[in-house]
Amino acid sequence: MTAPAPPAPPSYRSTVAGEARDGFGRLLLAEWTKLRTVPRWTLTLLAAVVLMVAVAMLSASDSGSSGPEEKRSPTAQLQIIDLGHYTYLPLAGDGSVVARVTSQDGGGAWAKAGLMIRGSAERGAPYAALAVTPGHGVRMLTGYRRDGAGGGTATAPQWLRLTRAGAAVTGYASADGRAWRRVGSVRVDGLRGRALAGMFVAAPDEVEVRRVFGGEIISGKPGDTTATFDNVAVSPPAPDAAWLDRGGPGGPAADPALDGSTRSGGTFTLKGTGDIGPDEFAPDVTKATLAGAMIGQAAIVALAVLFMTAEYRRGTLRTTFAASPRRGRVLAAKAVVVGLASLAAGLVAAFASVLLARPLLESGGIAPPPVSDPAVLRAVVGTAALLAVLAVFALAVAVIVRRSAVAIAAVLLVLLVPEITATGLPVAAARWVERVTPAAGFAIQQTVTRYDAAIGPWAGLGVLCAYTAAALAAAAWLLRRRDA
Amino acid sequence: MEATIEVRGLRKRFGSTVAVDDLSFTVGPGRVTGFVGPNGAGKSTTMRMIMGLDRPDAGAALVGGRPYRSLRTPLCRLGAMLDASAVHPARRARDHLRWLAHANGLPARRVDEVIEQAGLGSAARRRAGGFSLGMRQRLGIAAALLGDPPVLMFDEPVNGLDPEGIAWIRGLLRSLAAEGRAVLVSSHLMSELEGGADHLLVIGRGRLIADTRVEDLLAAASDGRVELRTERRREAMTVLARAGATVTTSGSDALIVTGPTAERVIELLTGEGVAFSGISAHRASLEEAYMELTKDALEFQAVAGGEAR
Ligand SMILES: Nc1ncnc2c1ncn2[C@@H]1O[C@H](COP(=O)(O)OP(=O)(O)OP(=O)(O)O)[C@@H](O)[C@H]1O
Ligand SMILES: [Mg+2]
């Protein structure tokens, strides 16, 4: 039988408690150890990279398969349009140009008539312009971007003034030529020394896009516009300089009925076709190269979901919470680890895609923009960031639903369904779908502001981040409240 | 008050099931406390609430005087094995211990020490998915010992083990308690705890039925019973039953007599001329004592349950 219990010995004290440390860094190390010690998870990360690069190579070799083509024009490579009509004088240094737009006719709400100071007459040269439009007020334009600063409801007749001080150009507008109002000021990188100053007209093409399942029908005709100017003055005056013209190259520009300038006394009449701004139909080579992210995301989402649901399925979540009872911190550590792992995989995949696809594209006659181009860099790094945020989103959904299959299906549906249905919806509806669903995050891959862009790159990623933050908050709340 | 678990008025309900009902007890240092009750009695639920995994509906549990969820390096305060199968099958045993050690900033040498202590040896380099049940139990115990904690808690540690494994765990628990640790070990079979526990907490349907030292329980269960050995059981039973004694059979030739004293039994049997080969005071087994306790408790529960509804 049991011997009488000896007097209880003194309480035991842990011999390692003194060395034990608590902290978020330790938690990160613990979660990272978990991630890296399950071989199939590291393989999944690798698969994401391989898939993305493979898609990039395939699409690059595909687009080059039609044989040698004529090299595209430099502006096409820059993915901008630089058309319209420009009538100008030289401007040796600082100075200004003033004119009154007396009338403007045709070209739609975004037809532009106004003043422009630009580095040279070459296509794609740096410029700053101030224009009055029929539907969008007075706008300060630069950098081949859309819209520009300003706005309001002012229309022709309108007085405009553009002054240059070094690379800084400021625009003013006035209804009567006496009381001036400042519209905006821009710094024009690359505007130094001799420049040109004068008047311009431009008008965007009239485009109609209709969507049907599996494709879209784009019909368009070049926009043309006419405007008259008087009270034109460039100062300081260049005494023996003559007004020069730059019209659109070739095509309809050769038609004097559509493109040209006439002068009678102090009144100039300018006609032009085509716009100055982003090329909304330019192929987004970088985005196409990074399209593998649509497939790579499946691996990343699966990894992030399994990283969480495995803990539920195997019962290790209890072990995890036994070691770290602060559950919110555990979730944060998991999110950081799976996010950083996906970011790293995404960076490798995106840079490899762009760099490896380049020679294939070039051999097919396409000159992709360099990686150092800010928009390309944004798309490449943004693709990695996109995958990182998607991973955190998937992790949060996994906490909420706790089941691998359900979580993976839910996340992928939320990401893919908008892309698929959007092609079958009217353009306006499709844009809303692409704007308000988590799939908006893919906008970060845009390097060209195309006609079908639903949302800007950063705004799109912001939408995805907002969904992720909401899902993460719900996950943290549930994790704290539920029994483990 | 380092090596203790205190449970005060703990209550937990899952839907319409009351899993734990106003449970209070203290687990003290230097002994193995058995936590016994039939399946579904609420043992595992109680242990999860002690570790802050399940949220009690009422009451509180303290480990070394503090709620588990307020501990910063809990592995150094309480080590537990709730479910030996809770390991990712694709992870090596050693890596499982490594992430746990990282979570509490424990030095890497602890991993090797507990691998040694739990007798995992070279299996530590294998993936946990291929482990036998006994190996999994050893890994679970290694994880519990990682922070060298003063309080240890094991949920059904010998469930499904061979006799050798049971003996190993029993010896380990004893030696851990002898160092001054508080050890709480659950089982639904009292026989598993025979000779392994110093103290017993018996629960049934979430309620505490007994909180007693093992020797006291055995003494109470043996009290006043007489074990009788005879070839003529049928006659002996008739004679004793007529005298108002309760008689149960035990083994092939023994009877357990409750009621009369040994002297009175001898008197009765010799008076009727029934021969017997031996008579002694009965010493109950732990299993018997437990059956006795739970039988009463289940009857009580049935009545209490009926009133509640
Ligand atoms: N997560 C849960 N959800 C619903 N009911 C539960 C849950 N966990 C436990 N229960 C119920 O609570 C009661 C107590 O269960 P518990 O697992 O604590 O018992 P136990 O004493 O550990 O039993 P066993 O010896 O079978 O392990 C049972 O009726 C069980 O069905
Ligand atoms: Mg249990």
Coordinates of C-alpha atoms in Angstrom, one line a residue, chain B residues 22 41 58 69 78 80 96 101 108-109 138 153 157 163-164 185 232 234 239 257 295 306:
Chain B
D22 CA -18.9 24.9 -9.7
A41 CA -16.8 14.2 -16.7
A58 CA -17.8 31.6 -13.9
R69 CA -3.3 34.4 -19.4
L78 CA 3.2 25.4 -16.2
A80 CA 1.2 20.6 -20.0
H96 CA 8.4 21.3 -32.9
A101 CA 11.4 27.2 -27.0
A108 CA 18.4 26.1 -27.4
R109 CA 20.1 23.7 -25.0
R138 CA 7.3 11.2 -25.1
M153 CA -0.4 18.9 -16.1
P157 CA -0.8 10.5 -20.4
P163 CA 2.8 -1.7 -19.6
E164 CA 6.4 -0.6 -20.0
V185 CA -2.6 13.9 -14.0
R232 CA -19.6 -23.5 0.7
R234 CA -24.2 -20.7 -1.1
V239 CA -26.9 -17.6 6.7
V257 CA -19.4 -9.1 3.9
K295 CA -21.9 5.0 -8.1
G306 CA -34.1 15.8 -12.4

